């Protein structure tokens, strides 16, 4: 199983940018499709973006398409989420996790890290 640590969150004004990182250790990071998920207070965890094991394909929730970019560096066992044009509704704890696709869309499986808080002020 892969162990994950998210970082890079913080407080930013609307329209600003943040770059999240997800550092992996343990089992081979490149074995997994990976995803970013977020959870706002009192709400369920939602899919944000996913990237295939090789990095050749990326997928986004409609709410972040055109603003967020997911990427990975398998040599560094690290995944990233570049977030631009942030909105107050992007406020949540962001988690990285192995991800799988089904007819219902992308979902996380296995363990995620502790998450990193992103707060966007209006």
mmCIF file of N, CA and C in Angstrom:
data_model
loop_
_atom_site.group_PDB
_atom_site.id
_atom_site.type_symbol
_atom_site.label_atom_id
_atom_site.label_comp_id
_atom_site.label_asym_id
_atom_site.label_seq_id
_atom_site.Cartn_x
_atom_site.Cartn_y
_atom_site.Cartn_z
ATOM 1 N N UNK A 1 0.847 -1.184 0.000
ATOM 2 C CA UNK A 1 0.000 0.000 0.000
ATOM 3 C C UNK A 1 0.890 1.245 0.000
ATOM 4 N N UNK A 2 0.431 2.270 -0.683
ATOM 5 C CA UNK A 2 1.204 3.491 -0.771
ATOM 6 C C UNK A 2 0.784 4.442 0.348
ATOM 7 N N UNK A 3 1.758 5.111 0.950
ATOM 8 C CA UNK A 3 1.491 6.129 1.966
ATOM 9 C C UNK A 3 1.583 7.504 1.309
ATOM 10 N N UNK A 4 0.659 8.383 1.683
ATOM 11 C CA UNK A 4 0.528 9.663 1.007
ATOM 12 C C UNK A 4 0.540 10.820 1.999
ATOM 13 N N UNK A 5 1.187 11.913 1.608
ATOM 14 C CA UNK A 5 1.217 13.131 2.420
ATOM 15 C C UNK A 5 0.921 14.322 1.520
ATOM 16 N N UNK A 6 -0.182 15.028 1.819
ATOM 17 C CA UNK A 6 -0.542 16.206 1.051
ATOM 18 C C UNK A 6 0.037 17.462 1.690
ATOM 19 N N UNK A 7 0.346 18.455 0.872
ATOM 20 C CA UNK A 7 0.849 19.730 1.370
ATOM 21 C C UNK A 7 0.545 20.820 0.355
ATOM 22 N N UNK A 8 0.742 22.077 0.777
ATOM 23 C CA UNK A 8 0.607 23.197 -0.134
ATOM 24 C C UNK A 8 -0.659 24.012 0.030
ATOM 25 N N UNK A 9 -1.553 23.585 0.918
ATOM 26 C CA UNK A 9 -2.762 24.344 1.134
ATOM 27 C C UNK A 9 -2.489 25.658 1.848
ATOM 28 N N UNK A 10 -3.533 26.467 1.980
ATOM 29 C CA UNK A 10 -3.385 27.726 2.667
ATOM 30 C C UNK A 10 -4.587 28.617 2.459
ATOM 31 N N UNK A 11 -4.429 29.874 2.855
ATOM 32 C CA UNK A 11 -5.476 30.887 2.713
ATOM 33 C C UNK A 11 -5.110 31.786 1.536
ATOM 34 N N UNK A 12 -6.045 31.967 0.623
ATOM 35 C CA UNK A 12 -5.795 32.766 -0.574
ATOM 36 C C UNK A 12 -7.058 33.541 -0.912
ATOM 37 N N UNK A 13 -6.877 34.690 -1.528
ATOM 38 C CA UNK A 13 -8.036 35.472 -1.966
ATOM 39 C C UNK A 13 -8.612 34.897 -3.254
ATOM 40 N N UNK A 14 -9.866 35.155 -3.470
ATOM 41 C CA UNK A 14 -10.509 34.725 -4.710
ATOM 42 C C UNK A 14 -9.716 35.264 -5.904
ATOM 43 N N UNK A 15 -9.536 34.398 -6.895
ATOM 44 C CA UNK A 15 -8.746 34.745 -8.063
ATOM 45 C C UNK A 15 -7.291 34.350 -7.944
ATOM 46 N N UNK A 16 -6.878 33.957 -6.766
ATOM 47 C CA UNK A 16 -5.491 33.575 -6.536
ATOM 48 C C UNK A 16 -5.203 32.145 -6.937
ATOM 49 N N UNK A 17 -3.974 31.721 -6.653
ATOM 50 C CA UNK A 17 -3.508 30.396 -7.048
ATOM 51 C C UNK A 17 -2.825 29.686 -5.895
ATOM 52 N N UNK A 18 -2.875 28.374 -5.936
ATOM 53 C CA UNK A 18 -2.134 27.509 -5.017
ATOM 54 C C UNK A 18 -1.685 26.286 -5.785
ATOM 55 N N UNK A 19 -0.593 25.678 -5.324
ATOM 56 C CA UNK A 19 -0.136 24.419 -5.884
ATOM 57 C C UNK A 19 -0.037 23.391 -4.769
ATOM 58 N N UNK A 20 -0.837 22.352 -4.881
ATOM 59 C CA UNK A 20 -0.812 21.265 -3.911
ATOM 60 C C UNK A 20 0.143 20.183 -4.368
ATOM 61 N N UNK A 21 0.751 19.518 -3.388
ATOM 62 C CA UNK A 21 1.625 18.385 -3.667
ATOM 63 C C UNK A 21 1.156 17.174 -2.894
ATOM 64 N N UNK A 22 1.412 16.013 -3.445
ATOM 65 C CA UNK A 22 1.087 14.738 -2.809
ATOM 66 C C UNK A 22 2.331 13.864 -2.925
ATOM 67 N N UNK A 23 3.007 13.666 -1.809
ATOM 68 C CA UNK A 23 4.226 12.864 -1.795
ATOM 69 C C UNK A 23 3.887 11.431 -1.395
ATOM 70 N N UNK A 24 4.384 10.476 -2.150
ATOM 71 C CA UNK A 24 4.058 9.068 -1.939
ATOM 72 C C UNK A 24 5.282 8.277 -1.505
ATOM 73 N N UNK A 25 5.049 7.275 -0.689
ATOM 74 C CA UNK A 25 6.093 6.330 -0.301
ATOM 75 C C UNK A 25 5.457 4.964 -0.123
ATOM 76 N N UNK A 26 6.257 3.949 -0.027
ATOM 77 C CA UNK A 26 5.726 2.603 0.111
ATOM 78 C C UNK A 26 5.701 1.898 -1.227
ATOM 79 N N UNK A 27 4.579 1.307 -1.564
ATOM 80 C CA UNK A 27 4.476 0.590 -2.824
ATOM 81 C C UNK A 27 4.693 1.533 -3.999
ATOM 82 N N UNK A 28 4.993 0.994 -5.141
ATOM 83 C CA UNK A 28 5.362 1.774 -6.299
ATOM 84 C C UNK A 28 4.251 2.731 -6.692
ATOM 85 N N UNK A 29 4.555 4.022 -6.591
ATOM 86 C CA UNK A 29 3.600 5.081 -6.897
ATOM 87 C C UNK A 29 3.091 4.961 -8.323
ATOM 88 N N UNK A 30 3.971 4.621 -9.229
ATOM 89 C CA UNK A 30 3.610 4.596 -10.646
ATOM 90 C C UNK A 30 2.689 3.436 -10.994
ATOM 91 N N UNK A 31 2.396 2.554 -10.047
ATOM 92 C CA UNK A 31 1.436 1.475 -10.292
ATOM 93 C C UNK A 31 0.013 1.984 -10.347
ATOM 94 N N UNK A 32 -0.223 3.184 -9.802
ATOM 95 C CA UNK A 32 -1.585 3.641 -9.558
ATOM 96 C C UNK A 32 -2.012 4.809 -10.434
ATOM 97 N N UNK A 33 -3.265 4.746 -10.905
ATOM 98 C CA UNK A 33 -3.941 5.979 -11.282
ATOM 99 C C UNK A 33 -4.173 6.736 -9.975
ATOM 100 N N UNK A 34 -4.036 8.063 -10.019
ATOM 101 C CA UNK A 34 -4.153 8.861 -8.800
ATOM 102 C C UNK A 34 -5.174 9.975 -8.968
ATOM 103 N N UNK A 35 -5.706 10.426 -7.863
ATOM 104 C CA UNK A 35 -6.696 11.486 -7.941
ATOM 105 C C UNK A 35 -6.603 12.456 -6.785
ATOM 106 N N UNK A 36 -7.188 13.614 -6.996
ATOM 107 C CA UNK A 36 -7.415 14.599 -5.946
ATOM 108 C C UNK A 36 -8.912 14.642 -5.653
ATOM 109 N N UNK A 37 -9.224 14.701 -4.386
ATOM 110 C CA UNK A 37 -10.594 14.763 -3.918
ATOM 111 C C UNK A 37 -10.673 15.869 -2.884
ATOM 112 N N UNK A 38 -11.860 16.409 -2.668
ATOM 113 C CA UNK A 38 -11.985 17.465 -1.666
ATOM 114 C C UNK A 38 -13.266 17.272 -0.873
ATOM 115 N N UNK A 39 -13.216 17.764 0.364
ATOM 116 C CA UNK A 39 -14.360 17.629 1.254
ATOM 117 C C UNK A 39 -14.553 18.932 2.019
ATOM 118 N N UNK A 40 -15.700 19.560 1.799
ATOM 119 C CA UNK A 40 -16.063 20.767 2.528
ATOM 120 C C UNK A 40 -16.770 20.359 3.815
ATOM 121 N N UNK A 41 -16.791 21.239 4.817
ATOM 122 C CA UNK A 41 -17.429 20.895 6.101
ATOM 123 C C UNK A 41 -18.877 20.461 5.916
ATOM 124 N N UNK A 42 -19.207 19.322 6.496
ATOM 125 C CA UNK A 42 -20.573 18.834 6.443
ATOM 126 C C UNK A 42 -20.996 18.232 5.125
ATOM 127 N N UNK A 43 -20.048 18.093 4.206
ATOM 128 C CA UNK A 43 -20.390 17.562 2.882
ATOM 129 C C UNK A 43 -19.565 16.319 2.583
ATOM 130 N N UNK A 44 -19.971 15.581 1.565
ATOM 131 C CA UNK A 44 -19.267 14.368 1.208
ATOM 132 C C UNK A 44 -17.998 14.703 0.436
ATOM 133 N N UNK A 45 -17.085 13.740 0.397
ATOM 134 C CA UNK A 45 -15.854 13.900 -0.363
ATOM 135 C C UNK A 45 -16.179 13.787 -1.851
ATOM 136 N N UNK A 46 -15.675 14.731 -2.632
ATOM 137 C CA UNK A 46 -15.989 14.796 -4.047
ATOM 138 C C UNK A 46 -14.730 14.692 -4.910
ATOM 139 N N UNK A 47 -14.898 14.145 -6.083
ATOM 140 C CA UNK A 47 -13.819 14.050 -7.059
ATOM 141 C C UNK A 47 -13.457 15.430 -7.592
ATOM 142 N N UNK A 48 -12.149 15.672 -7.741
ATOM 143 C CA UNK A 48 -11.662 16.921 -8.315
ATOM 144 C C UNK A 48 -10.940 16.667 -9.640
ATOM 145 N N UNK A 49 -9.960 15.771 -9.603
ATOM 146 C CA UNK A 49 -9.164 15.495 -10.802
ATOM 147 C C UNK A 49 -8.480 14.150 -10.655
ATOM 148 N N UNK A 50 -8.165 13.527 -11.786
ATOM 149 C CA UNK A 50 -7.462 12.251 -11.792
ATOM 150 C C UNK A 50 -6.441 12.230 -12.914
ATOM 151 N N UNK A 51 -5.438 11.381 -12.731
ATOM 152 C CA UNK A 51 -4.387 11.238 -13.733
ATOM 153 C C UNK A 51 -4.015 9.765 -13.804
ATOM 154 N N UNK A 52 -3.837 9.262 -14.997
ATOM 155 C CA UNK A 52 -3.478 7.864 -15.163
ATOM 156 C C UNK A 52 -2.050 7.612 -14.700
ATOM 157 N N UNK A 53 -1.702 6.317 -14.539
ATOM 158 C CA UNK A 53 -0.430 5.962 -13.934
ATOM 159 C C UNK A 53 0.756 6.546 -14.692
ATOM 160 N N UNK A 54 0.627 6.668 -16.007
ATOM 161 C CA UNK A 54 1.743 7.182 -16.805
ATOM 162 C C UNK A 54 1.724 8.701 -16.912
ATOM 163 N N UNK A 55 0.602 9.301 -16.533
ATOM 164 C CA UNK A 55 0.450 10.740 -16.690
ATOM 165 C C UNK A 55 -0.070 11.157 -18.051
ATOM 166 N N UNK A 56 -0.405 10.182 -18.887
ATOM 167 C CA UNK A 56 -0.773 10.515 -20.257
ATOM 168 C C UNK A 56 -2.206 11.013 -20.387
ATOM 169 N N UNK A 57 -3.043 10.692 -19.427
ATOM 170 C CA UNK A 57 -4.437 11.126 -19.490
ATOM 171 C C UNK A 57 -4.854 11.773 -18.172
ATOM 172 N N UNK A 58 -5.622 12.851 -18.291
ATOM 173 C CA UNK A 58 -6.115 13.560 -17.119
ATOM 174 C C UNK A 58 -7.620 13.771 -17.233
ATOM 175 N N UNK A 59 -8.261 13.895 -16.091
ATOM 176 C CA UNK A 59 -9.712 14.016 -16.022
ATOM 177 C C UNK A 59 -10.047 15.032 -14.928
ATOM 178 N N UNK A 60 -11.116 15.800 -15.148
ATOM 179 C CA UNK A 60 -11.462 16.854 -14.205
ATOM 180 C C UNK A 60 -12.961 16.894 -13.946
ATOM 181 N N UNK A 61 -13.322 17.292 -12.740
ATOM 182 C CA UNK A 61 -14.699 17.630 -12.450
ATOM 183 C C UNK A 61 -15.050 18.895 -13.226
ATOM 184 N N UNK A 62 -16.298 18.991 -13.641
ATOM 185 C CA UNK A 62 -16.724 20.159 -14.410
ATOM 186 C C UNK A 62 -16.467 21.462 -13.659
ATOM 187 N N UNK A 63 -16.578 21.408 -12.351
ATOM 188 C CA UNK A 63 -16.456 22.624 -11.546
ATOM 189 C C UNK A 63 -15.039 23.202 -11.547
ATOM 190 N N UNK A 64 -14.041 22.412 -11.925
ATOM 191 C CA UNK A 64 -12.661 22.896 -11.891
ATOM 192 C C UNK A 64 -12.008 22.897 -13.269
ATOM 193 N N UNK A 65 -12.701 22.393 -14.258
ATOM 194 C CA UNK A 65 -12.134 22.295 -15.599
ATOM 195 C C UNK A 65 -11.744 23.670 -16.110
ATOM 196 N N UNK A 66 -10.534 23.760 -16.645
ATOM 197 C CA UNK A 66 -10.035 25.034 -17.150
ATOM 198 C C UNK A 66 -9.344 25.885 -16.107
ATOM 199 N N UNK A 67 -9.473 25.527 -14.832
ATOM 200 C CA UNK A 67 -8.837 26.293 -13.753
ATOM 201 C C UNK A 67 -7.756 25.478 -13.044
ATOM 202 N N UNK A 68 -7.959 24.173 -12.919
ATOM 203 C CA UNK A 68 -7.029 23.301 -12.208
ATOM 204 C C UNK A 68 -6.287 22.426 -13.205
ATOM 205 N N UNK A 69 -5.040 22.086 -12.863
ATOM 206 C CA UNK A 69 -4.240 21.177 -13.679
ATOM 207 C C UNK A 69 -3.580 20.135 -12.783
ATOM 208 N N UNK A 70 -3.831 18.869 -13.086
ATOM 209 C CA UNK A 70 -3.214 17.771 -12.339
ATOM 210 C C UNK A 70 -2.005 17.278 -13.112
ATOM 211 N N UNK A 71 -0.953 16.916 -12.385
ATOM 212 C CA UNK A 71 0.243 16.375 -13.020
ATOM 213 C C UNK A 71 0.941 15.453 -12.034
ATOM 214 N N UNK A 72 1.911 14.698 -12.521
ATOM 215 C CA UNK A 72 2.659 13.803 -11.645
ATOM 216 C C UNK A 72 4.080 13.663 -12.163
ATOM 217 N N UNK A 73 4.977 13.358 -11.240
ATOM 218 C CA UNK A 73 6.365 13.077 -11.558
ATOM 219 C C UNK A 73 6.694 11.747 -10.891
ATOM 220 N N UNK A 74 6.629 10.670 -11.649
ATOM 221 C CA UNK A 74 6.839 9.341 -11.072
ATOM 222 C C UNK A 74 8.273 9.156 -10.565
ATOM 223 N N UNK A 75 9.214 9.853 -11.142
ATOM 224 C CA UNK A 75 10.597 9.755 -10.674
ATOM 225 C C UNK A 75 10.739 10.335 -9.267
ATOM 226 N N UNK A 76 9.872 11.290 -8.920
ATOM 227 C CA UNK A 76 9.890 11.908 -7.597
ATOM 228 C C UNK A 76 8.778 11.382 -6.698
ATOM 229 N N UNK A 77 8.009 10.410 -7.191
ATOM 230 C CA UNK A 77 6.881 9.866 -6.418
ATOM 231 C C UNK A 77 5.965 10.976 -5.903
ATOM 232 N N UNK A 78 5.666 11.927 -6.759
ATOM 233 C CA UNK A 78 4.883 13.082 -6.347
ATOM 234 C C UNK A 78 3.836 13.440 -7.401
ATOM 235 N N UNK A 79 2.675 13.838 -6.917
ATOM 236 C CA UNK A 79 1.596 14.342 -7.761
ATOM 237 C C UNK A 79 1.302 15.773 -7.356
ATOM 238 N N UNK A 80 0.799 16.547 -8.307
ATOM 239 C CA UNK A 80 0.546 17.961 -8.061
ATOM 240 C C UNK A 80 -0.868 18.348 -8.495
ATOM 241 N N UNK A 81 -1.348 19.435 -7.931
ATOM 242 C CA UNK A 81 -2.583 20.052 -8.393
ATOM 243 C C UNK A 81 -2.356 21.555 -8.411
ATOM 244 N N UNK A 82 -2.239 22.116 -9.614
ATOM 245 C CA UNK A 82 -2.122 23.557 -9.774
ATOM 246 C C UNK A 82 -3.524 24.126 -9.850
ATOM 247 N N UNK A 83 -3.825 25.031 -8.935
ATOM 248 C CA UNK A 83 -5.165 25.601 -8.841
ATOM 249 C C UNK A 83 -5.085 27.103 -9.111
ATOM 250 N N UNK A 84 -5.711 27.526 -10.187
ATOM 251 C CA UNK A 84 -5.749 28.932 -10.559
ATOM 252 C C UNK A 84 -7.176 29.457 -10.497
ATOM 253 N N UNK A 85 -7.305 30.773 -10.501
ATOM 254 C CA UNK A 85 -8.633 31.415 -10.487
ATOM 255 C C UNK A 85 -9.517 30.821 -9.394
ATOM 256 N N UNK A 86 -8.963 30.707 -8.213
ATOM 257 C CA UNK A 86 -9.690 30.071 -7.116
ATOM 258 C C UNK A 86 -10.926 30.864 -6.723
ATOM 259 N N UNK A 87 -11.947 30.120 -6.314
ATOM 260 C CA UNK A 87 -13.223 30.678 -5.918
ATOM 261 C C UNK A 87 -13.519 30.283 -4.469
ATOM 262 N N UNK A 88 -14.343 31.048 -3.767
ATOM 263 C CA UNK A 88 -14.702 30.652 -2.395
ATOM 264 C C UNK A 88 -15.280 29.248 -2.309
ATOM 265 N N UNK A 89 -15.978 28.807 -3.331
ATOM 266 C CA UNK A 89 -16.559 27.462 -3.308
ATOM 267 C C UNK A 89 -15.514 26.362 -3.467
ATOM 268 N N UNK A 90 -14.274 26.725 -3.724
ATOM 269 C CA UNK A 90 -13.195 25.734 -3.750
ATOM 270 C C UNK A 90 -12.676 25.428 -2.343
ATOM 271 N N UNK A 91 -13.155 26.159 -1.349
ATOM 272 C CA UNK A 91 -12.718 25.944 0.032
ATOM 273 C C UNK A 91 -13.081 24.538 0.491
ATOM 274 N N UNK A 92 -12.087 23.793 0.948
ATOM 275 C CA UNK A 92 -12.273 22.403 1.372
ATOM 276 C C UNK A 92 -10.936 21.856 1.851
ATOM 277 N N UNK A 93 -11.003 20.670 2.439
ATOM 278 C CA UNK A 93 -9.787 19.888 2.668
ATOM 279 C C UNK A 93 -9.563 19.037 1.423
ATOM 280 N N UNK A 94 -8.365 19.109 0.893
ATOM 281 C CA UNK A 94 -8.018 18.382 -0.328
ATOM 282 C C UNK A 94 -7.189 17.149 0.026
ATOM 283 N N UNK A 95 -7.581 16.024 -0.553
ATOM 284 C CA UNK A 95 -6.918 14.745 -0.312
ATOM 285 C C UNK A 95 -6.426 14.162 -1.639
ATOM 286 N N UNK A 96 -5.321 13.457 -1.571
ATOM 287 C CA UNK A 96 -4.908 12.663 -2.721
ATOM 288 C C UNK A 96 -5.088 11.185 -2.361
ATOM 289 N N UNK A 97 -5.362 10.382 -3.364
ATOM 290 C CA UNK A 97 -5.592 8.957 -3.128
ATOM 291 C C UNK A 97 -5.474 8.214 -4.439
ATOM 292 N N UNK A 98 -5.190 6.910 -4.381
ATOM 293 C CA UNK A 98 -5.336 6.101 -5.587
ATOM 294 C C UNK A 98 -6.773 6.217 -6.081
ATOM 295 N N UNK A 99 -6.953 6.188 -7.381
ATOM 296 C CA UNK A 99 -8.281 6.434 -7.939
ATOM 297 C C UNK A 99 -8.622 5.395 -8.981
ATOM 298 N N UNK A 100 -9.907 5.119 -9.103
ATOM 299 C CA UNK A 100 -10.366 4.193 -10.135
ATOM 300 C C UNK A 100 -11.621 4.745 -10.778
ATOM 301 N N UNK A 101 -11.774 4.367 -12.025
ATOM 302 C CA UNK A 101 -12.882 4.859 -12.817
ATOM 303 C C UNK A 101 -13.937 3.788 -12.971
ATOM 304 N N UNK A 102 -15.196 4.194 -12.919
ATOM 305 C CA UNK A 102 -16.311 3.300 -13.179
ATOM 306 C C UNK A 102 -17.364 4.085 -13.942
ATOM 307 N N UNK A 103 -18.500 3.429 -14.165
ATOM 308 C CA UNK A 103 -19.588 4.116 -14.864
ATOM 309 C C UNK A 103 -20.100 5.305 -14.058
ATOM 310 N N UNK A 104 -19.830 5.268 -12.754
ATOM 311 C CA UNK A 104 -20.286 6.356 -11.887
ATOM 312 C C UNK A 104 -19.273 7.490 -11.832
ATOM 313 N N UNK A 105 -18.140 7.305 -12.489
ATOM 314 C CA UNK A 105 -17.105 8.332 -12.467
ATOM 315 C C UNK A 105 -15.902 7.882 -11.673
ATOM 316 N N UNK A 106 -15.090 8.817 -11.258
ATOM 317 C CA UNK A 106 -13.873 8.519 -10.521
ATOM 318 C C UNK A 106 -14.158 8.479 -9.021
ATOM 319 N N UNK A 107 -13.537 7.506 -8.351
ATOM 320 C CA UNK A 107 -13.653 7.396 -6.912
ATOM 321 C C UNK A 107 -12.298 7.036 -6.325
ATOM 322 N N UNK A 108 -12.139 7.311 -5.041
ATOM 323 C CA UNK A 108 -10.880 6.979 -4.379
ATOM 324 C C UNK A 108 -10.967 5.582 -3.771
ATOM 325 N N UNK A 109 -9.815 4.938 -3.645
ATOM 326 C CA UNK A 109 -9.753 3.667 -2.936
ATOM 327 C C UNK A 109 -8.429 3.595 -2.203
ATOM 328 N N UNK A 110 -8.360 2.760 -1.230
ATOM 329 C CA UNK A 110 -7.168 2.706 -0.401
ATOM 330 C C UNK A 110 -7.127 3.933 0.503
ATOM 331 N N UNK A 111 -6.006 4.144 1.128
ATOM 332 C CA UNK A 111 -5.910 5.223 2.107
ATOM 333 C C UNK A 111 -5.409 6.509 1.474
ATOM 334 N N UNK A 112 -5.908 7.629 1.968
ATOM 335 C CA UNK A 112 -5.386 8.930 1.574
ATOM 336 C C UNK A 112 -4.539 9.465 2.717
ATOM 337 N N UNK A 113 -3.979 10.649 2.530
ATOM 338 C CA UNK A 113 -3.217 11.277 3.599
ATOM 339 C C UNK A 113 -4.141 12.009 4.559
ATOM 340 N N UNK A 114 -3.544 12.934 5.309
ATOM 341 C CA UNK A 114 -4.335 13.691 6.287
ATOM 342 C C UNK A 114 -5.070 14.863 5.650
ATOM 343 N N UNK A 115 -4.737 15.147 4.407
ATOM 344 C CA UNK A 115 -5.381 16.248 3.705
ATOM 345 C C UNK A 115 -4.678 17.568 3.946
ATOM 346 N N UNK A 116 -4.981 18.537 3.094
ATOM 347 C CA UNK A 116 -4.437 19.884 3.253
ATOM 348 C C UNK A 116 -5.576 20.879 3.048
ATOM 349 N N UNK A 117 -5.686 21.837 3.956
ATOM 350 C CA UNK A 117 -6.803 22.776 3.944
ATOM 351 C C UNK A 117 -6.551 23.882 2.929
ATOM 352 N N UNK A 118 -7.548 24.118 2.091
ATOM 353 C CA UNK A 118 -7.543 25.246 1.163
ATOM 354 C C UNK A 118 -8.713 26.143 1.525
ATOM 355 N N UNK A 119 -8.424 27.396 1.798
ATOM 356 C CA UNK A 119 -9.457 28.364 2.135
ATOM 357 C C UNK A 119 -9.353 29.550 1.188
ATOM 358 N N UNK A 120 -10.442 29.839 0.501
ATOM 359 C CA UNK A 120 -10.472 30.937 -0.461
ATOM 360 C C UNK A 120 -11.418 32.008 0.066
ATOM 361 N N UNK A 121 -10.893 33.182 0.307
ATOM 362 C CA UNK A 121 -11.715 34.274 0.825
ATOM 363 C C UNK A 121 -12.258 35.122 -0.319
ATOM 364 N N UNK A 122 -13.437 35.665 -0.107
ATOM 365 C CA UNK A 122 -14.081 36.472 -1.157
ATOM 366 C C UNK A 122 -13.687 37.938 -1.045
#
